[in-house]
């Protein structure tokens, strides 16, 4: 048996389950039916050992007016140095949201222009849309998650593919499971200022929030794709990062394209973060979602240089001395915002996985760097463990091992 054979069988099983959930979602009539689907998804995500959710739990966590302790709030530092608030759901709500996210993924297919939080799509796929273009125009949407309010989600659930217009109780449960009352900013058109308000919005930190943004942004993607076609541009969106590219310049100040772009975004109740807007062109570095897009989607030279350097120091001086060199470099990089002392082996391994995603699993440079790390840590491929489990204990046990590492 090969890894491709295992992957094919697991994918068939997952597709069968997805089709089943999609069919059952179209037939549900009340929150009890929704609970059945959530338990089915929960067992798929966390194995058959996962405990079933109870109706009283669903009621409790979908009632923010009574349950005031659904989220824990903390801050992390952005690359810019500013603080970003994360609202992490408590354990049970997190599991319910993970199951709900799986159910909604079975029902909803994002627009083809959406690349963020989409299965089998990555920042590499997003960047490749714009390779070789002379002009690359990037904008960011301000306060992306908290800009989406509960009422907007509830309204969207009334329409296909969800079609919950005559099942308002189910739509209510889904809406309140996915939103929380938070202090957010809203633009006051009368005096052209931003004001603080408390509204029920998507919390950044909930497993459901990324998928919900794609659901809400489907119309935005549809309209902006049409605008791009009209002006002869390429368009893609990765979460709040929107990119247009072209061989001709339509990005001059107050141009017809920019006027139309701003109108569409405002019509969809979003705002452009002006400080993140940039036009890149030939002769200068062109990036899309952190990747260079000149002749192919690629990482920066500094990325490879740093990987080689850390591996060399580990090979030459051993782990402890190499770590002493690595730590100040890694912590001093403003792109690394996690607190605590990092594990050098994990950091290098993660960077190699990213390099594999960008350059491909058969890329010579990736394979050489991977082999150097493998020698240092005595690594063996985990697929061999799955094959052994399959042969000795059967496919169900192998599936547990496979999904445990996902």
Short mmCIF file of N, CA and C in Angstrom, two decimals, residues 5-141:
data_model
loop_
_atom_site.label_atom_id
_atom_site.label_comp_id
_atom_site.label_asym_id
_atom_site.label_seq_id
_atom_site.Cartn_x
_atom_site.Cartn_y
_atom_site.Cartn_z
N UNK A 5 -2.49 5.72 -2.08
CA UNK A 5 -3.64 4.82 -1.95
C UNK A 5 -4.42 5.13 -0.68
N UNK A 6 -3.70 5.36 0.42
CA UNK A 6 -4.34 5.70 1.69
C UNK A 6 -5.10 7.02 1.56
N UNK A 7 -4.42 8.02 0.97
CA UNK A 7 -5.03 9.34 0.80
C UNK A 7 -6.29 9.24 -0.03
N UNK A 8 -6.27 8.46 -1.10
CA UNK A 8 -7.42 8.31 -1.98
C UNK A 8 -8.61 7.72 -1.24
N UNK A 9 -8.35 6.66 -0.44
CA UNK A 9 -9.43 6.02 0.30
C UNK A 9 -10.03 6.95 1.35
N UNK A 10 -9.17 7.68 2.07
CA UNK A 10 -9.66 8.60 3.09
C UNK A 10 -10.46 9.73 2.44
N UNK A 11 -10.00 10.22 1.29
CA UNK A 11 -10.71 11.29 0.61
C UNK A 11 -12.09 10.84 0.15
N UNK A 12 -12.19 9.58 -0.32
CA UNK A 12 -13.49 9.04 -0.74
C UNK A 12 -14.45 8.95 0.45
N UNK A 13 -13.93 8.50 1.59
CA UNK A 13 -14.77 8.40 2.79
C UNK A 13 -15.24 9.78 3.24
N UNK A 14 -14.32 10.77 3.20
CA UNK A 14 -14.68 12.12 3.63
C UNK A 14 -15.70 12.73 2.67
N UNK A 15 -15.56 12.48 1.37
CA UNK A 15 -16.51 13.02 0.40
C UNK A 15 -17.89 12.40 0.60
N UNK A 16 -17.92 11.11 0.90
CA UNK A 16 -19.19 10.42 1.15
C UNK A 16 -19.88 11.03 2.37
N UNK A 17 -19.11 11.28 3.44
CA UNK A 17 -19.67 11.90 4.64
C UNK A 17 -20.15 13.31 4.33
N UNK A 18 -19.37 14.06 3.55
CA UNK A 18 -19.73 15.42 3.19
C UNK A 18 -21.05 15.45 2.42
N UNK A 19 -21.22 14.53 1.48
CA UNK A 19 -22.46 14.46 0.71
C UNK A 19 -23.64 14.13 1.61
N UNK A 20 -23.41 13.24 2.57
CA UNK A 20 -24.47 12.83 3.50
C UNK A 20 -24.90 14.02 4.36
N UNK A 21 -23.93 14.77 4.89
CA UNK A 21 -24.25 15.92 5.74
C UNK A 21 -24.96 17.00 4.93
N UNK A 22 -24.53 17.23 3.71
CA UNK A 22 -25.17 18.23 2.85
C UNK A 22 -26.64 17.88 2.62
N UNK A 23 -26.90 16.60 2.37
CA UNK A 23 -28.28 16.16 2.15
C UNK A 23 -29.11 16.34 3.42
N UNK A 24 -28.56 15.93 4.57
CA UNK A 24 -29.28 16.03 5.83
C UNK A 24 -29.52 17.48 6.23
N UNK A 25 -28.56 18.37 5.89
CA UNK A 25 -28.73 19.78 6.22
C UNK A 25 -29.94 20.35 5.48
N UNK A 26 -30.12 19.93 4.24
CA UNK A 26 -31.26 20.42 3.45
C UNK A 26 -32.60 19.94 4.01
N UNK A 27 -32.55 18.89 4.84
CA UNK A 27 -33.78 18.29 5.38
C UNK A 27 -34.06 18.69 6.82
N UNK A 28 -33.09 19.34 7.48
CA UNK A 28 -33.29 19.62 8.91
C UNK A 28 -34.41 20.62 9.12
N UNK A 29 -35.09 20.49 10.25
CA UNK A 29 -36.24 21.35 10.54
C UNK A 29 -36.11 22.07 11.87
N UNK A 30 -35.23 21.60 12.75
CA UNK A 30 -35.13 22.23 14.07
C UNK A 30 -33.72 22.05 14.63
N UNK A 31 -33.50 22.58 15.83
CA UNK A 31 -32.17 22.53 16.42
C UNK A 31 -31.77 21.11 16.83
N UNK A 32 -32.74 20.25 17.06
CA UNK A 32 -32.42 18.86 17.36
C UNK A 32 -31.77 18.19 16.15
N UNK A 33 -32.28 18.49 14.95
CA UNK A 33 -31.67 17.96 13.72
C UNK A 33 -30.26 18.50 13.55
N UNK A 34 -30.08 19.79 13.85
CA UNK A 34 -28.74 20.39 13.76
C UNK A 34 -27.80 19.71 14.74
N UNK A 35 -28.28 19.41 15.93
CA UNK A 35 -27.46 18.73 16.93
C UNK A 35 -26.98 17.38 16.41
N UNK A 36 -27.85 16.65 15.73
CA UNK A 36 -27.47 15.35 15.17
C UNK A 36 -26.32 15.50 14.17
N UNK A 37 -26.39 16.52 13.33
CA UNK A 37 -25.32 16.76 12.37
C UNK A 37 -24.02 17.17 13.06
N UNK A 38 -24.14 17.98 14.11
CA UNK A 38 -22.95 18.41 14.84
C UNK A 38 -22.26 17.22 15.50
N UNK A 39 -23.03 16.29 16.03
CA UNK A 39 -22.44 15.10 16.65
C UNK A 39 -21.79 14.19 15.62
N UNK A 40 -22.38 14.12 14.45
CA UNK A 40 -21.79 13.33 13.37
C UNK A 40 -20.45 13.93 12.95
N UNK A 41 -20.42 15.25 12.81
CA UNK A 41 -19.18 15.94 12.43
C UNK A 41 -18.14 15.83 13.54
N UNK A 42 -18.58 15.91 14.79
CA UNK A 42 -17.65 15.84 15.93
C UNK A 42 -16.96 14.49 15.99
N UNK A 43 -17.69 13.42 15.73
CA UNK A 43 -17.08 12.09 15.73
C UNK A 43 -16.09 11.94 14.58
N UNK A 44 -16.40 12.55 13.47
CA UNK A 44 -15.47 12.51 12.33
C UNK A 44 -14.18 13.25 12.66
N UNK A 45 -14.31 14.40 13.30
CA UNK A 45 -13.15 15.23 13.60
C UNK A 45 -12.31 14.70 14.75
N UNK A 46 -12.96 14.09 15.73
CA UNK A 46 -12.26 13.70 16.96
C UNK A 46 -12.39 12.21 17.27
N UNK A 47 -12.68 11.42 16.26
CA UNK A 47 -12.81 9.96 16.36
C UNK A 47 -14.08 9.56 17.09
N UNK A 48 -14.39 8.28 17.01
CA UNK A 48 -15.63 7.78 17.61
C UNK A 48 -15.64 7.84 19.13
N UNK A 49 -14.50 8.15 19.72
CA UNK A 49 -14.43 8.27 21.19
C UNK A 49 -14.98 9.61 21.68
N UNK A 50 -15.21 10.54 20.75
CA UNK A 50 -15.70 11.86 21.12
C UNK A 50 -17.10 11.75 21.74
N UNK A 51 -17.31 12.50 22.81
CA UNK A 51 -18.62 12.50 23.48
C UNK A 51 -19.61 13.33 22.68
N UNK A 52 -20.86 12.88 22.65
CA UNK A 52 -21.90 13.62 21.96
C UNK A 52 -22.22 14.93 22.69
N UNK A 53 -22.49 15.98 21.91
CA UNK A 53 -23.01 17.20 22.50
C UNK A 53 -24.46 16.94 22.92
N UNK A 54 -24.89 17.61 23.97
CA UNK A 54 -26.27 17.50 24.42
C UNK A 54 -27.04 18.76 24.04
N UNK A 55 -28.35 18.62 23.95
CA UNK A 55 -29.18 19.76 23.55
C UNK A 55 -29.03 20.92 24.53
N UNK A 56 -28.89 20.61 25.82
CA UNK A 56 -28.75 21.69 26.80
C UNK A 56 -27.45 22.46 26.59
N UNK A 57 -26.40 21.78 26.10
CA UNK A 57 -25.15 22.47 25.79
C UNK A 57 -25.33 23.39 24.59
N UNK A 58 -26.01 22.89 23.56
CA UNK A 58 -26.27 23.70 22.38
C UNK A 58 -27.06 24.95 22.75
N UNK A 59 -28.06 24.78 23.60
CA UNK A 59 -28.89 25.91 24.04
C UNK A 59 -28.06 26.90 24.86
N UNK A 60 -27.22 26.38 25.73
CA UNK A 60 -26.41 27.21 26.63
C UNK A 60 -25.40 28.06 25.86
N UNK A 61 -24.70 27.43 24.91
CA UNK A 61 -23.65 28.14 24.20
C UNK A 61 -24.17 28.99 23.04
N UNK A 62 -25.44 28.82 22.68
CA UNK A 62 -26.02 29.67 21.64
C UNK A 62 -26.90 30.76 22.24
N UNK A 63 -26.70 31.03 23.53
CA UNK A 63 -27.47 32.08 24.21
C UNK A 63 -26.52 33.03 24.93
N UNK A 64 -25.91 33.98 24.18
CA UNK A 64 -24.94 34.89 24.78
C UNK A 64 -25.55 35.83 25.82
N UNK A 65 -26.86 36.02 25.77
CA UNK A 65 -27.51 36.89 26.75
C UNK A 65 -27.42 36.31 28.16
N UNK A 66 -27.39 34.97 28.25
CA UNK A 66 -27.31 34.30 29.55
C UNK A 66 -25.88 33.85 29.85
N UNK A 67 -25.24 33.25 28.87
CA UNK A 67 -23.87 32.74 29.04
C UNK A 67 -22.87 33.85 28.72
N UNK A 68 -22.30 34.46 29.76
CA UNK A 68 -21.39 35.60 29.59
C UNK A 68 -19.93 35.16 29.55
N UNK A 69 -19.66 33.88 29.66
CA UNK A 69 -18.27 33.42 29.72
C UNK A 69 -17.97 32.41 28.60
N UNK A 70 -18.30 32.81 27.42
CA UNK A 70 -18.10 31.91 26.27
C UNK A 70 -16.70 32.04 25.68
N UNK A 71 -16.03 33.18 25.94
CA UNK A 71 -14.73 33.44 25.33
C UNK A 71 -13.72 33.92 26.36
N UNK A 72 -12.45 33.60 26.09
CA UNK A 72 -11.33 34.15 26.85
C UNK A 72 -10.57 35.10 25.92
N UNK A 73 -10.26 36.29 26.40
CA UNK A 73 -9.64 37.31 25.57
C UNK A 73 -8.18 37.52 25.96
N UNK A 74 -7.33 37.59 24.95
CA UNK A 74 -5.92 37.92 25.17
C UNK A 74 -5.40 38.66 23.95
N UNK A 75 -4.21 39.21 24.05
CA UNK A 75 -3.65 40.00 22.96
C UNK A 75 -2.35 39.38 22.46
N UNK A 76 -2.11 39.52 21.16
CA UNK A 76 -0.83 39.15 20.58
C UNK A 76 -0.31 40.35 19.81
N UNK A 77 0.99 40.39 19.63
CA UNK A 77 1.60 41.52 18.95
C UNK A 77 1.62 41.29 17.44
N UNK A 78 1.18 42.29 16.68
CA UNK A 78 1.25 42.22 15.23
C UNK A 78 2.68 42.50 14.77
N UNK A 79 2.95 42.24 13.50
CA UNK A 79 4.26 42.54 12.94
C UNK A 79 4.58 44.03 13.06
N UNK A 80 3.54 44.86 13.00
CA UNK A 80 3.74 46.30 13.08
C UNK A 80 4.06 46.77 14.48
N UNK A 81 3.87 45.87 15.48
CA UNK A 81 4.09 46.24 16.87
C UNK A 81 2.81 46.52 17.61
N UNK A 82 1.70 46.74 16.89
CA UNK A 82 0.41 46.98 17.52
C UNK A 82 -0.15 45.68 18.11
N UNK A 83 -1.14 45.82 18.99
CA UNK A 83 -1.75 44.67 19.65
C UNK A 83 -2.99 44.21 18.89
N UNK A 84 -3.15 42.90 18.76
CA UNK A 84 -4.36 42.33 18.16
C UNK A 84 -5.08 41.50 19.23
N UNK A 85 -6.35 41.78 19.45
CA UNK A 85 -7.12 41.04 20.44
C UNK A 85 -7.65 39.75 19.84
N UNK A 86 -7.43 38.66 20.57
CA UNK A 86 -7.95 37.35 20.17
C UNK A 86 -9.00 36.93 21.18
N UNK A 87 -10.14 36.48 20.67
CA UNK A 87 -11.23 36.00 21.54
C UNK A 87 -11.36 34.50 21.31
N UNK A 88 -10.80 33.73 22.20
CA UNK A 88 -10.77 32.27 22.05
C UNK A 88 -11.96 31.65 22.77
N UNK A 89 -12.74 30.82 22.10
CA UNK A 89 -13.89 30.18 22.75
C UNK A 89 -13.44 29.18 23.81
N UNK A 90 -14.25 29.03 24.85
CA UNK A 90 -13.97 28.01 25.86
C UNK A 90 -14.07 26.64 25.21
N UNK A 91 -13.55 25.63 25.89
CA UNK A 91 -13.32 24.32 25.29
C UNK A 91 -14.56 23.73 24.61
N UNK A 92 -15.68 23.66 25.30
CA UNK A 92 -16.87 23.02 24.72
C UNK A 92 -17.38 23.81 23.52
N UNK A 93 -17.43 25.13 23.64
CA UNK A 93 -17.87 25.95 22.51
C UNK A 93 -16.93 25.78 21.33
N UNK A 94 -15.65 25.67 21.60
CA UNK A 94 -14.67 25.47 20.52
C UNK A 94 -14.98 24.18 19.75
N UNK A 95 -15.26 23.09 20.47
CA UNK A 95 -15.58 21.82 19.81
C UNK A 95 -16.88 21.93 19.01
N UNK A 96 -17.88 22.61 19.57
CA UNK A 96 -19.13 22.80 18.85
C UNK A 96 -18.90 23.60 17.58
N UNK A 97 -18.09 24.65 17.67
CA UNK A 97 -17.79 25.48 16.50
C UNK A 97 -17.00 24.71 15.44
N UNK A 98 -16.08 23.87 15.88
CA UNK A 98 -15.33 23.05 14.92
C UNK A 98 -16.27 22.13 14.15
N UNK A 99 -17.21 21.52 14.88
CA UNK A 99 -18.17 20.63 14.23
C UNK A 99 -19.08 21.42 13.30
N UNK A 100 -19.54 22.58 13.75
CA UNK A 100 -20.40 23.43 12.91
C UNK A 100 -19.66 23.87 11.66
N UNK A 101 -18.40 24.21 11.81
CA UNK A 101 -17.59 24.62 10.67
C UNK A 101 -17.53 23.50 9.63
N UNK A 102 -17.34 22.27 10.07
CA UNK A 102 -17.29 21.14 9.15
C UNK A 102 -18.63 20.98 8.43
N UNK A 103 -19.73 21.12 9.17
CA UNK A 103 -21.06 20.99 8.57
C UNK A 103 -21.27 22.06 7.49
N UNK A 104 -20.94 23.30 7.83
CA UNK A 104 -21.14 24.40 6.88
C UNK A 104 -20.23 24.26 5.66
N UNK A 105 -19.02 23.72 5.86
CA UNK A 105 -18.11 23.47 4.72
C UNK A 105 -18.69 22.45 3.75
N UNK A 106 -19.45 21.50 4.29
CA UNK A 106 -20.10 20.49 3.43
C UNK A 106 -21.19 21.12 2.57
N UNK A 107 -21.81 22.18 3.09
CA UNK A 107 -22.95 22.80 2.42
C UNK A 107 -22.51 23.91 1.46
N UNK A 108 -21.50 24.66 1.85
CA UNK A 108 -21.12 25.88 1.12
C UNK A 108 -19.80 25.72 0.37
N UNK A 109 -19.77 26.20 -0.87
CA UNK A 109 -18.55 26.22 -1.67
C UNK A 109 -18.16 27.68 -1.92
N UNK A 110 -16.98 28.12 -1.45
CA UNK A 110 -16.57 29.51 -1.64
C UNK A 110 -16.42 29.87 -3.11
N UNK A 111 -16.45 31.16 -3.39
CA UNK A 111 -16.24 31.65 -4.75
C UNK A 111 -14.83 31.26 -5.20
N UNK A 112 -14.66 31.02 -6.49
CA UNK A 112 -13.37 30.57 -7.00
C UNK A 112 -12.27 31.60 -6.81
N UNK A 113 -12.62 32.87 -6.59
CA UNK A 113 -11.61 33.91 -6.38
C UNK A 113 -11.13 33.96 -4.93
N UNK A 114 -11.79 33.22 -4.04
CA UNK A 114 -11.40 33.19 -2.62
C UNK A 114 -10.34 32.11 -2.40
N UNK A 115 -9.26 32.46 -1.72
CA UNK A 115 -8.16 31.51 -1.49
C UNK A 115 -7.86 31.32 0.00
N UNK A 116 -8.22 32.25 0.84
CA UNK A 116 -7.96 32.11 2.27
C UNK A 116 -9.00 31.25 2.94
N UNK A 117 -8.55 30.33 3.82
CA UNK A 117 -9.45 29.44 4.58
C UNK A 117 -10.28 28.54 3.67
N UNK A 118 -9.72 28.17 2.53
CA UNK A 118 -10.42 27.30 1.57
C UNK A 118 -9.63 26.00 1.44
N UNK A 119 -10.34 24.88 1.57
CA UNK A 119 -9.70 23.57 1.49
C UNK A 119 -8.98 23.39 0.16
N UNK A 120 -7.77 22.86 0.22
CA UNK A 120 -6.93 22.58 -0.95
C UNK A 120 -6.48 23.84 -1.69
N UNK A 121 -6.55 25.00 -1.03
CA UNK A 121 -6.00 26.23 -1.58
C UNK A 121 -5.03 26.84 -0.56
N UNK A 122 -4.06 27.60 -1.05
CA UNK A 122 -3.04 28.16 -0.17
C UNK A 122 -2.61 29.53 -0.66
N UNK A 123 -1.71 30.17 0.09
CA UNK A 123 -1.18 31.46 -0.34
C UNK A 123 -0.39 31.32 -1.63
N UNK A 124 0.14 30.12 -1.88
CA UNK A 124 0.87 29.88 -3.13
C UNK A 124 -0.09 29.95 -4.32
N UNK A 125 -1.23 29.27 -4.20
CA UNK A 125 -2.24 29.32 -5.26
C UNK A 125 -2.70 30.76 -5.50
N UNK A 126 -2.88 31.48 -4.40
CA UNK A 126 -3.31 32.87 -4.51
C UNK A 126 -2.27 33.71 -5.26
N UNK A 127 -1.00 33.55 -4.88
CA UNK A 127 0.07 34.34 -5.49
C UNK A 127 0.26 34.00 -6.97
N UNK A 128 0.09 32.73 -7.32
CA UNK A 128 0.33 32.30 -8.71
C UNK A 128 -0.61 32.97 -9.71
N UNK A 129 -1.76 33.45 -9.24
CA UNK A 129 -2.67 34.18 -10.12
C UNK A 129 -2.02 35.41 -10.72
N UNK A 130 -1.04 35.97 -10.02
CA UNK A 130 -0.52 37.28 -10.38
C UNK A 130 0.94 37.24 -10.84
N UNK A 131 1.46 36.04 -11.07
CA UNK A 131 2.84 35.89 -11.54
C UNK A 131 3.00 36.49 -12.93
N UNK A 132 4.07 37.26 -13.11
CA UNK A 132 4.40 37.79 -14.43
C UNK A 132 3.65 39.03 -14.86
N UNK A 133 2.77 39.55 -14.01
CA UNK A 133 2.04 40.77 -14.34
C UNK A 133 2.91 42.00 -14.08
N UNK A 134 2.74 43.03 -14.88
CA UNK A 134 3.57 44.24 -14.73
C UNK A 134 3.14 45.03 -13.50
N UNK A 135 1.83 45.12 -13.27
CA UNK A 135 1.31 45.88 -12.14
C UNK A 135 0.58 44.95 -11.16
N UNK A 136 0.86 45.12 -9.87
CA UNK A 136 0.18 44.36 -8.82
C UNK A 136 -0.34 45.36 -7.79
N UNK A 137 -1.64 45.35 -7.59
CA UNK A 137 -2.29 46.33 -6.71
C UNK A 137 -2.92 45.59 -5.52
N UNK A 138 -2.50 45.95 -4.30
CA UNK A 138 -2.98 45.28 -3.09
C UNK A 138 -3.75 46.24 -2.19
N UNK A 139 -4.86 45.76 -1.65
CA UNK A 139 -5.56 46.50 -0.59
C UNK A 139 -5.93 45.53 0.52
N UNK A 140 -6.06 46.05 1.73
CA UNK A 140 -6.53 45.28 2.88
C UNK A 140 -7.86 45.85 3.33
N UNK A 141 -8.73 44.98 3.86
CA UNK A 141 -10.00 45.43 4.42
C UNK A 141 -9.82 45.68 5.92
#
